[in-house]
Coordinates of C-alpha atoms and ligand atoms in Angstrom, one line a residue:
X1 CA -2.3 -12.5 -26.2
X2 CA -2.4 -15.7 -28.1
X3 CA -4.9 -18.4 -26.8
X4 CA -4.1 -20.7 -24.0
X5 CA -4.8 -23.6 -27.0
X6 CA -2.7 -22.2 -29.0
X7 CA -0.1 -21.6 -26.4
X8 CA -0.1 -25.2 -25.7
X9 CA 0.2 -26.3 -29.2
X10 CA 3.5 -23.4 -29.5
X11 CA 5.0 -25.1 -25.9
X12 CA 4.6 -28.6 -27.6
X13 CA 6.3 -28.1 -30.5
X14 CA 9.1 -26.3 -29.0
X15 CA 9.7 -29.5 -27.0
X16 CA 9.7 -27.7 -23.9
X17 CA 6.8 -29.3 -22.2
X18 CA 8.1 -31.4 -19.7
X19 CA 5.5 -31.6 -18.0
X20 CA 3.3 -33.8 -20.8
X21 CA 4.0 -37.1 -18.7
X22 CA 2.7 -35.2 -15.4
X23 CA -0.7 -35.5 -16.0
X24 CA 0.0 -39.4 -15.5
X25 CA -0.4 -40.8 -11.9
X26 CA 2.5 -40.0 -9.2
X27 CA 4.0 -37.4 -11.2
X28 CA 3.9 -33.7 -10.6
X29 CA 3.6 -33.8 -7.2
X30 CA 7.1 -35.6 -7.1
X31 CA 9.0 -32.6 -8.1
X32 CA 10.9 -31.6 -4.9
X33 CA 10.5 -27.8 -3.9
X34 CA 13.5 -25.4 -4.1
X35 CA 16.4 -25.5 -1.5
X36 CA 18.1 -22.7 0.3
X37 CA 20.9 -21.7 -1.5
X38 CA 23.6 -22.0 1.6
X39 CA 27.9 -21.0 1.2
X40 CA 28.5 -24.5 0.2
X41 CA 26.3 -24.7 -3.4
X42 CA 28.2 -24.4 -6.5
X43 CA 26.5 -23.9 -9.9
X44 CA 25.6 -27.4 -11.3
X45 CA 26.8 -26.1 -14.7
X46 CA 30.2 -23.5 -14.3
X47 CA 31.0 -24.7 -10.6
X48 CA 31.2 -20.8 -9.3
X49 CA 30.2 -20.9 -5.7
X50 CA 26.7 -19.7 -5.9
X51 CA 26.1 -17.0 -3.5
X52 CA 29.0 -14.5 -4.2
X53 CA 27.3 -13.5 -7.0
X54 CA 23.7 -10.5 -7.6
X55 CA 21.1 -11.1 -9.6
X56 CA 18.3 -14.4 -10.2
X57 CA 19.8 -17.5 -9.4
X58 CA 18.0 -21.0 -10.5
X59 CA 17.3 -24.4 -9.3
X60 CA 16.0 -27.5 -11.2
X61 CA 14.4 -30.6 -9.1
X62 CA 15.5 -33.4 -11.4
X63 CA 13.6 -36.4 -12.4
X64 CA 15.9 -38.9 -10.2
X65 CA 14.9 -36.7 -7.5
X66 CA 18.0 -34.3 -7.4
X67 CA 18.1 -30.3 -7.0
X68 CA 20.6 -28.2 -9.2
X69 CA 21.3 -25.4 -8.4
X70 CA 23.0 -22.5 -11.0
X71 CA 24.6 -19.1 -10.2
X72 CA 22.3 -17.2 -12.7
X73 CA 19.0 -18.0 -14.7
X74 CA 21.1 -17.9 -17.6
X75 CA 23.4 -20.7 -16.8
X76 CA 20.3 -22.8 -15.7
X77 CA 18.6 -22.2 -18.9
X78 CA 21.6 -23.1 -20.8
X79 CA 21.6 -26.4 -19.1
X80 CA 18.4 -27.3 -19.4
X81 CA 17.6 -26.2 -23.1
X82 CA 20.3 -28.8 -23.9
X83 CA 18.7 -32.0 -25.7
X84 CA 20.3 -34.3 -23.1
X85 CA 19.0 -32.4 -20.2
X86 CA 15.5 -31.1 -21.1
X87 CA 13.6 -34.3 -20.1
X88 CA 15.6 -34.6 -16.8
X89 CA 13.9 -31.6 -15.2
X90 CA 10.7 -32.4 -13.1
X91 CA 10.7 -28.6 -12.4
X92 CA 12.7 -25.3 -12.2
X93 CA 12.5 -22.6 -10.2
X94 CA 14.0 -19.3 -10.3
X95 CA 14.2 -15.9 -8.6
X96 CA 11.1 -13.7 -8.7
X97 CA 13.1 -10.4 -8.6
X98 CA 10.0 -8.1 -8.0
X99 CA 10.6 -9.2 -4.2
X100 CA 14.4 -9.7 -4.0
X101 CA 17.2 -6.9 -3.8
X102 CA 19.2 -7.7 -7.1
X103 CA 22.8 -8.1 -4.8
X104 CA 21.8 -10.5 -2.9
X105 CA 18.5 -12.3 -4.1
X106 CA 16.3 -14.0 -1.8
X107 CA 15.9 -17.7 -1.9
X108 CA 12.3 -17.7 0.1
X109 CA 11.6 -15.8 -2.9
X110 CA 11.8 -18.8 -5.4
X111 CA 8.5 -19.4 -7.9
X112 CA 8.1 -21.7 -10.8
X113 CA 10.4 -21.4 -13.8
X114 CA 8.0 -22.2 -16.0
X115 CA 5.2 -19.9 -15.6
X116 CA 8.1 -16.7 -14.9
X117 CA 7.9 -13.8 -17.2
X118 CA 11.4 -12.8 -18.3
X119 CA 13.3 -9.5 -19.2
X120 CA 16.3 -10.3 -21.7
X121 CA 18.5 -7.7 -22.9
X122 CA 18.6 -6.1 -19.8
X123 CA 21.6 -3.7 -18.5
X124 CA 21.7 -5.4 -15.1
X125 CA 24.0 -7.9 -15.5
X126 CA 24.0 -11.5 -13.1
X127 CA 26.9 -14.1 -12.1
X128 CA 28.1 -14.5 -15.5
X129 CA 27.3 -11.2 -16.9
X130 CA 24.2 -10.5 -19.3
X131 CA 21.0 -12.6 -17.9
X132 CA 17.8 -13.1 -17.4
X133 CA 15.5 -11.1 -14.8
X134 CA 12.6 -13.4 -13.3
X135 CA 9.4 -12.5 -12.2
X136 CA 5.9 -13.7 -11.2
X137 CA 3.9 -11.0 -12.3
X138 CA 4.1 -9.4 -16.3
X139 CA 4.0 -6.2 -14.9
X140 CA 6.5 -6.3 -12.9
X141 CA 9.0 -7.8 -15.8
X142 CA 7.8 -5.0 -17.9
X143 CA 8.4 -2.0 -15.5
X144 CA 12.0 -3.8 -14.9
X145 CA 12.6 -3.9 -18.9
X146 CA 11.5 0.0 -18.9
X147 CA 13.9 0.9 -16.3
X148 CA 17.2 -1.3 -16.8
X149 CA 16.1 -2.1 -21.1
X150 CA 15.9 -5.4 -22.5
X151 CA 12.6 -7.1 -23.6
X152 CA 9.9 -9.1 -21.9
X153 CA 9.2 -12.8 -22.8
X154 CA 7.7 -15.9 -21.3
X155 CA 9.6 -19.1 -20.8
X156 CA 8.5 -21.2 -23.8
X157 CA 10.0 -18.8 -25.9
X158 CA 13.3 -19.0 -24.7
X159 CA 15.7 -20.7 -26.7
X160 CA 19.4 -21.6 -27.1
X161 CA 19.4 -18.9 -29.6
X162 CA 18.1 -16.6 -27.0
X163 CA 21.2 -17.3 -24.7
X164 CA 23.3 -17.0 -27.2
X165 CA 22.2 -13.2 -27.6
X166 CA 23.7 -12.0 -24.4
X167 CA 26.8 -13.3 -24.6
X168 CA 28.1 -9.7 -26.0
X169 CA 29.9 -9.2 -22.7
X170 CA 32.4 -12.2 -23.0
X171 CA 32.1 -14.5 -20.4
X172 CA 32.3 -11.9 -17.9
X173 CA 32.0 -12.9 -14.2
X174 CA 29.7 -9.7 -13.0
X175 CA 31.7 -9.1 -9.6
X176 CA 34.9 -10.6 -10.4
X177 CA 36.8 -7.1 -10.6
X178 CA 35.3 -5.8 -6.9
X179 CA 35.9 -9.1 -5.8
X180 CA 39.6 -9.1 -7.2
X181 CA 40.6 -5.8 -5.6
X182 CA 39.0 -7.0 -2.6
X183 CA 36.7 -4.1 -2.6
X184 CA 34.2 -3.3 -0.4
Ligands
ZN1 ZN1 27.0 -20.9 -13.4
CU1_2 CU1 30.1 -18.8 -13.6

């Protein structure tokens, strides 16, 4: 368990503490909440309509006040590790999976990207295949990454790099073959 100090100190130099210019007056508290995730939302970065789709879905409250939303924790990520992005994003929030069915997450279910635990590496795959499971409580990610594999890490340690990892399964849309044959 590394220090909360030090933890800091790791999350600065990473660049991914957004939140640096919060602690300044009318900030933090201007982050809009998440949104339900209705028919109509496509994902802000591969424009697949959002809710076909299992596993954690994502949605960023923007700076200027906007919500993204993405079909899959790993597409947000991928937006939002980008250099252009990264300073954009008052908040992110993202499925806790511990109280969701993995078909058809819950979006009352949302909590704070940033303080999620994460399972990478996993089996169960998301919108656009391999991902990243979401969860409030360590425990929770940890039982998940015993039953479906993968490993359990916190947000600040997520990098491009990290993303890059799962893309063994080439871009594969997870439901796209059910959806093709019209299954179900
Ligand atoms: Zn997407
Ligand atoms: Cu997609």
């Amino acid at each position: 368990m590394m220090a909360p100090f030090k933890f800091l100190i790791v999350a600065l130099f990473t660049g991914f503490l957004v939140a640096c210019g919060e602690t300044g007056p009318a900030q933090g508290s201007a982050a809009l909440p998440p949104q339900p995730i209705t028919d109509a939302d496509e994902c802000h970065l591969c424009g697949m309509a959002i809710q076909n789709f299992p596993g954690p879905k994502g949605e960023v409250a923007s700076r200027q006040g906007q919500i993204h939303k993405f079909c899959s924790t790993r597409d947000l990520l991928a937006w939002m590790l980008q250099p252009e992005n990264r300073n954009q994003v008052a908040a992110f929030y993202v499925h806790d999976m511990a109280r969701s069915d993995w078909q058809h997450p819950d979006d009352r279910h949302m909590i704070d990207g940033r303080n999620a635990w994460y399972v990478t590496g996993s089996s169960m795959k998301g919108a656009m295949g391999p991902t990243l499971a979401s969860f409030s409580e360590e425990a929770a990610a940890r039982a998940f990454a015993q039953q479906h594999g993968g490993h359990v890490i916190r947000f600040d340690a997520i990098t491009l790099e990290t993303l890059n990892t799962l893309t063994e399964a080439p871009h594969g849309h997870g439901e796209m073959k059910d959806m093709a044959h019209g299954a179900h």
